[in-house]
Amino acid sequence: MSKFTALAATAAISVLALSSTVDAKTLRLNHNNPEDHPLHKSMEFMADRVDELTDGDLKIRIFANAQLGTQRESMELMQNGSLDMARSNASELEAFEESYGALNLPYIFTSDDHYFDVLSSDIGDDILAASAENGFIGLTYYVEGARSFYANKEINSPADLEGMKIRVQPSPSAIRMVELLGGNPTPIAWGELYSALQQGVVDGAENNPMALTSARHGEVSKVYSNDGHTMIPSVVMISTQSWDDLTPEQQDALRTAAKESMVFHRDQWNEMSNAAVEQAKSELGVTFIEVEKGPFIEAVLPMHEEAASKSPVVADLIERIKAKAN
């Protein structure tokens, strides 16, 4: 091969590579966690798998730390097609699709295994698909463990919540739960919560232990009362407009990558959550206490019947979720 021919071949390969890059479709995915958070790492795993499965024809560009808007803003942008993908959670999604309300009920899951089994079953798939007419569909869930209360005092029973202002997500279920437990539910955006805790705008919050370290809430809330009232998953979604623009092959690849990332996430979540507990104890001086869950369960159990009475869809999901525990 002559030098000229070799150069021509190299140039042709470069043009082909550039053409492939230009032709590749890129989906923008926004979320509100830092880049060292397990959720971000799981979305990176999904992006890498999509790239592999489509030979680079479909890519996902991830924007962390709410660069493209809050969770609420992301939902609205996604619904009108201005944003391709977003990560939110079932608590906030309840306002957009009632089916997610079944996942938000306190103590509806009996164990971590029950929780994961439901999410990875046809029950979870039905909920993900339910919002198609609302401008988005769910692709997969990421478990986030159990949520409990944290403040600057021990919360050993519902009586200890009496009169406390507790930050909740803008979810009917979260608001109702805190009301039944005797607290004063106060919806506040995630990004504003640290200062709200620091300045006493709220007396406490509820989340998984990761919030103490990744969001540094352990600096301003020193007692984590492990009542484990809810297990609320994150949900990765895509705009129906963006979904319809994909080829069937790209859709299959995206679904496959999303489901694989769900399993990947579960493995790393448990490890990183345990590490967060130890870090919160050793570096931030947070005290973890175990509480008797019975009084909490008794106080909020009416929510199951209330939710079922308001919606036959949610009633059916509640029945199927509870049957799955057996």
Coordinates of C-alpha atoms in Angstrom, one line a residue:
M1 CA 0.0 0.0 0.0
S2 CA 1.4 3.4 -1.0
K3 CA 1.8 6.2 1.4
F4 CA -0.9 8.1 -0.4
T5 CA -3.3 5.2 -0.2
A6 CA -2.7 4.7 3.5
L7 CA -3.3 8.3 4.2
A8 CA -6.5 8.2 2.2
A9 CA -7.7 5.1 4.1
T10 CA -6.9 6.8 7.4
A11 CA -8.9 9.9 6.3
A12 CA -11.8 7.8 5.2
I13 CA -11.9 6.0 8.6
S14 CA -11.8 9.3 10.4
V15 CA -14.7 10.6 8.3
L16 CA -16.7 7.5 9.0
A17 CA -16.1 7.8 12.8
L18 CA -17.0 11.5 12.7
S19 CA -20.2 10.6 10.7
S20 CA -21.1 8.0 13.2
T21 CA -20.6 10.4 16.1
V22 CA -22.7 13.1 14.3
D23 CA -25.5 10.6 13.6
A24 CA -25.6 9.3 17.2
K25 CA -28.7 10.4 19.1
T26 CA -28.0 11.8 22.6
L27 CA -30.6 11.9 25.3
R28 CA -30.3 14.4 28.1
L29 CA -31.0 13.0 31.6
N30 CA -31.3 15.4 34.6
H31 CA -31.3 14.6 38.3
N32 CA -30.6 16.4 41.6
N33 CA -27.9 14.2 43.3
P34 CA -24.1 14.8 43.3
E35 CA -21.9 12.8 41.0
D36 CA -20.6 10.6 43.9
H37 CA -24.1 9.4 44.8
P38 CA -25.1 5.8 44.0
L39 CA -28.0 7.0 41.9
H40 CA -25.6 8.9 39.6
K41 CA -23.3 5.9 39.3
S42 CA -26.2 3.7 38.4
M43 CA -27.3 6.1 35.7
E44 CA -23.7 6.1 34.4
F45 CA -23.9 2.3 34.2
M46 CA -27.1 2.6 32.2
A47 CA -25.6 5.1 29.8
D48 CA -22.5 2.9 29.2
R49 CA -24.7 -0.1 28.5
V50 CA -26.9 1.8 26.1
D51 CA -23.8 2.9 24.2
E52 CA -22.5 -0.7 24.1
L53 CA -25.9 -2.2 23.0
T54 CA -26.4 0.3 20.2
D55 CA -22.8 0.5 19.0
G56 CA -22.7 4.1 19.9
D57 CA -25.9 5.1 18.0
L58 CA -27.7 6.1 21.2
K59 CA -26.0 7.9 24.1
I60 CA -27.2 9.4 27.4
R61 CA -25.7 12.6 28.7
I62 CA -26.2 12.9 32.5
F63 CA -26.6 16.2 34.3
A64 CA -26.1 16.0 38.0
N65 CA -26.9 18.4 40.8
A66 CA -30.1 19.7 39.2
Q67 CA -28.2 21.5 36.5
L68 CA -31.3 21.5 34.2
G69 CA -33.8 22.2 37.0
T70 CA -35.4 20.8 40.1
Q71 CA -37.2 17.5 40.1
R72 CA -40.5 19.3 39.6
E73 CA -39.2 21.4 36.8
S74 CA -37.6 18.4 35.2
M75 CA -41.0 16.6 35.2
E76 CA -42.7 19.6 33.5
L77 CA -39.9 20.0 30.9
M78 CA -40.0 16.2 30.2
Q79 CA -43.8 16.3 29.7
N80 CA -43.6 19.0 27.1
G81 CA -40.7 17.4 25.3
S82 CA -38.1 20.0 26.2
L83 CA -36.1 17.4 28.3
D84 CA -35.5 13.8 27.2
M85 CA -35.1 12.0 30.6
A86 CA -35.3 12.7 34.3
R87 CA -34.8 10.9 37.6
S88 CA -37.4 11.5 40.3
N89 CA -39.0 9.3 42.9
A90 CA -42.4 7.7 43.5
S91 CA -43.3 10.2 46.2
E92 CA -43.1 13.2 43.8
L93 CA -44.5 11.2 40.9
E94 CA -47.7 10.5 42.7
A95 CA -48.8 14.0 41.7
F96 CA -48.4 13.1 38.1
E97 CA -49.7 9.5 38.1
E98 CA -51.8 8.0 40.9
S99 CA -50.4 4.5 40.5
Y100 CA -47.2 5.6 42.2
G101 CA -49.2 6.3 45.3
A102 CA -49.4 2.6 46.1
L103 CA -45.6 2.5 46.5
N104 CA -45.6 5.4 48.9
L105 CA -47.8 3.9 51.5
P106 CA -46.0 3.4 54.9
Y107 CA -45.1 -0.2 55.8
I108 CA -46.6 -1.7 52.7
F109 CA -43.4 -3.5 52.1
T110 CA -42.4 -6.2 54.6
S111 CA -38.7 -6.5 53.8
D112 CA -36.0 -5.4 51.3
D113 CA -36.7 -8.6 49.3
H114 CA -40.4 -7.9 49.1
Y115 CA -39.7 -4.4 48.0
F116 CA -37.3 -5.5 45.2
D117 CA -39.6 -8.3 44.1
V118 CA -42.5 -6.0 43.6
L119 CA -40.5 -3.4 41.7
S120 CA -39.0 -6.1 39.4
S121 CA -42.4 -7.8 38.7
D122 CA -45.3 -7.1 36.5
I123 CA -46.7 -4.8 39.3
G124 CA -43.7 -2.5 38.9
D125 CA -43.9 -2.6 35.1
D126 CA -47.6 -1.7 35.1
I127 CA -46.9 1.4 37.2
L128 CA -44.0 2.4 35.0
A129 CA -46.3 2.2 31.9
A130 CA -49.3 3.9 33.5
S131 CA -48.1 7.5 32.8
A132 CA -47.8 7.2 29.0
E133 CA -50.8 9.6 28.5
N134 CA -49.2 12.1 30.9
G135 CA -46.2 12.7 28.7
F136 CA -43.7 10.3 30.1
I137 CA -43.1 6.6 30.9
G138 CA -40.9 5.0 33.5
L139 CA -38.0 2.8 32.5
T140 CA -36.7 1.4 35.7
Y141 CA -36.6 1.8 39.5
Y142 CA -33.6 2.3 41.8
V143 CA -34.1 1.2 45.4
E144 CA -33.2 3.7 48.1
G145 CA -33.7 1.6 51.3
A146 CA -36.0 2.6 54.1
R147 CA -36.8 6.1 55.1
S148 CA -36.8 7.3 58.7
F149 CA -37.0 10.5 60.7
Y150 CA -34.0 12.6 61.6
A151 CA -33.8 15.7 63.8
N152 CA -31.9 17.0 66.8
K153 CA -33.9 14.8 69.3
E154 CA -34.9 11.2 69.5
I155 CA -38.2 10.2 68.0
N156 CA -39.1 7.0 69.8
S157 CA -42.8 7.1 69.2
P158 CA -45.5 9.2 67.3
A159 CA -45.9 11.2 70.5
D160 CA -42.4 12.6 70.0
L161 CA -43.5 14.1 66.6
E162 CA -46.3 16.1 68.2
G163 CA -46.0 19.7 67.0
M164 CA -42.7 19.1 65.1
K165 CA -42.4 20.7 61.6
I166 CA -41.2 17.8 59.4
R167 CA -40.0 18.4 55.9
V168 CA -41.8 16.1 53.4
Q169 CA -41.8 15.8 49.7
P170 CA -44.8 17.4 47.9
S171 CA -46.7 14.1 48.0
P172 CA -50.2 13.5 49.4
S173 CA -49.1 10.3 50.9
A174 CA -46.1 11.9 52.7
I175 CA -48.2 14.7 54.0
R176 CA -50.9 12.4 55.3
M177 CA -48.4 10.1 57.0
V178 CA -46.9 12.9 59.0
E179 CA -50.3 14.2 59.9
L180 CA -51.4 10.8 61.3
L181 CA -48.2 10.6 63.3
G182 CA -48.9 14.0 64.9
G183 CA -46.3 16.1 63.1
N184 CA -46.7 19.2 61.0
P185 CA -45.8 18.2 57.4
T186 CA -43.9 21.0 55.6
P187 CA -43.1 20.5 51.9
I188 CA -39.7 22.0 51.0
A189 CA -37.5 21.6 47.9
W190 CA -34.6 19.2 48.4
G191 CA -32.0 21.8 47.6
E192 CA -33.4 24.1 50.3
L193 CA -33.6 21.5 53.1
Y194 CA -30.1 21.9 54.5
S195 CA -30.6 25.6 55.3
A196 CA -34.1 24.9 56.5
L197 CA -32.8 22.5 59.0
Q198 CA -29.9 24.7 60.0
Q199 CA -32.1 27.8 60.5
G200 CA -35.0 26.0 62.2
V201 CA -37.5 26.5 59.5
V202 CA -38.2 22.8 60.0
D203 CA -37.4 20.7 63.1
G204 CA -36.6 17.5 61.2
A205 CA -36.9 15.5 58.0
E206 CA -37.3 12.0 56.8
N207 CA -35.1 10.1 54.3
N208 CA -32.6 7.2 54.0
P209 CA -29.3 7.5 55.8
M210 CA -27.5 8.5 52.6
A211 CA -29.0 12.0 53.0
L212 CA -27.0 12.5 56.2
T213 CA -23.7 12.3 54.2
S214 CA -24.4 13.1 50.5
A215 CA -26.4 16.2 51.4
R216 CA -24.5 16.8 54.7
H217 CA -27.7 16.8 56.7
G218 CA -25.9 15.0 59.5
E219 CA -24.1 18.4 60.1
V220 CA -27.4 19.9 61.3
S221 CA -29.5 16.9 62.4
K222 CA -27.7 14.7 65.0
V223 CA -30.2 11.9 65.7
Y224 CA -31.5 9.3 63.2
S225 CA -34.5 7.4 64.5
N226 CA -34.8 4.2 62.6
D227 CA -38.5 3.7 62.2
G228 CA -38.3 2.6 58.5
H229 CA -41.7 4.0 57.7
T230 CA -41.5 3.9 53.9
M231 CA -39.4 2.4 51.1
I232 CA -39.7 4.8 48.2
P233 CA -37.8 4.0 44.9
S234 CA -36.3 6.4 42.5
V235 CA -37.6 6.2 39.0
V236 CA -35.8 6.9 35.7
M237 CA -38.2 8.2 33.1
I238 CA -38.2 9.3 29.5
S239 CA -40.5 11.8 27.7
T240 CA -43.0 10.0 25.4
Q241 CA -42.0 12.4 22.6
S242 CA -38.3 11.3 23.0
W243 CA -39.3 7.6 23.3
D244 CA -41.4 7.8 20.1
D245 CA -38.4 9.3 18.3
L246 CA -36.3 6.2 19.0
T247 CA -36.2 3.2 16.7
P248 CA -37.6 -0.1 18.1
E249 CA -34.0 -1.4 18.4
Q250 CA -33.0 1.7 20.4
Q251 CA -36.1 1.3 22.6
D252 CA -35.2 -2.3 23.3
A253 CA -31.6 -1.4 24.1
L254 CA -32.7 1.4 26.5
R255 CA -35.1 -0.9 28.3
T256 CA -32.4 -3.6 28.7
A257 CA -29.8 -1.1 29.9
A258 CA -32.3 0.4 32.4
K259 CA -33.3 -3.0 33.8
E260 CA -29.6 -4.1 34.1
S261 CA -28.8 -0.9 36.0
M262 CA -31.6 -1.6 38.5
V263 CA -29.8 -4.8 39.5
F264 CA -26.4 -3.1 39.5
H265 CA -27.8 -0.3 41.7
R266 CA -29.2 -2.6 44.3
D267 CA -25.8 -4.2 44.9
Q268 CA -24.0 -1.0 45.2
W269 CA -26.7 0.8 47.2
N270 CA -26.5 -1.6 50.1
E271 CA -22.8 -1.3 50.3
M272 CA -22.7 2.5 50.1
S273 CA -25.7 3.0 52.4
N274 CA -23.9 1.0 55.1
A275 CA -20.8 3.1 54.5
A276 CA -22.9 6.3 54.9
V277 CA -24.1 5.1 58.3
E278 CA -20.6 4.6 59.5
Q279 CA -19.4 7.9 58.1
A280 CA -22.4 9.8 59.7
K281 CA -21.5 8.3 63.0
S282 CA -17.7 8.8 62.9
E283 CA -17.3 12.0 61.0
L284 CA -20.6 13.9 61.7
G285 CA -21.4 12.6 65.2
V286 CA -24.9 11.4 64.3
T287 CA -26.5 9.0 66.8
F288 CA -28.6 6.1 65.3
I289 CA -31.4 4.7 67.5
E290 CA -33.7 1.7 66.9
V291 CA -37.4 2.3 67.8
E292 CA -40.4 0.2 68.4
K293 CA -42.3 0.3 65.1
G294 CA -45.6 -1.0 66.4
P295 CA -47.0 2.4 67.4
F296 CA -45.9 3.9 64.1
I297 CA -47.5 1.1 62.1
E298 CA -50.8 1.4 64.0
A299 CA -51.0 5.2 63.5
V300 CA -50.6 5.1 59.7
L301 CA -52.3 1.8 58.8
P302 CA -55.6 3.6 58.0
M303 CA -53.8 5.2 55.0
H304 CA -54.0 1.8 53.2
E305 CA -57.8 1.8 53.3
E306 CA -58.1 5.5 52.6
A307 CA -55.9 5.1 49.4
A308 CA -57.8 2.1 48.2
S309 CA -61.2 3.8 48.7
K310 CA -60.2 6.7 46.5
S311 CA -59.0 4.8 43.5
P312 CA -59.8 1.3 42.1
V313 CA -56.4 1.4 40.3
V314 CA -54.5 2.0 43.6
A315 CA -56.7 -0.5 45.4
D316 CA -55.8 -3.2 42.9
L317 CA -52.1 -2.4 43.2
I318 CA -52.2 -2.5 47.0
E319 CA -53.8 -5.9 46.9
R320 CA -51.2 -7.2 44.5
I321 CA -48.3 -5.8 46.5
K322 CA -49.5 -7.4 49.7
A323 CA -50.1 -10.7 48.0
K324 CA -46.5 -10.6 46.7
A325 CA -45.3 -10.7 50.3
N326 CA -46.6 -14.2 50.6

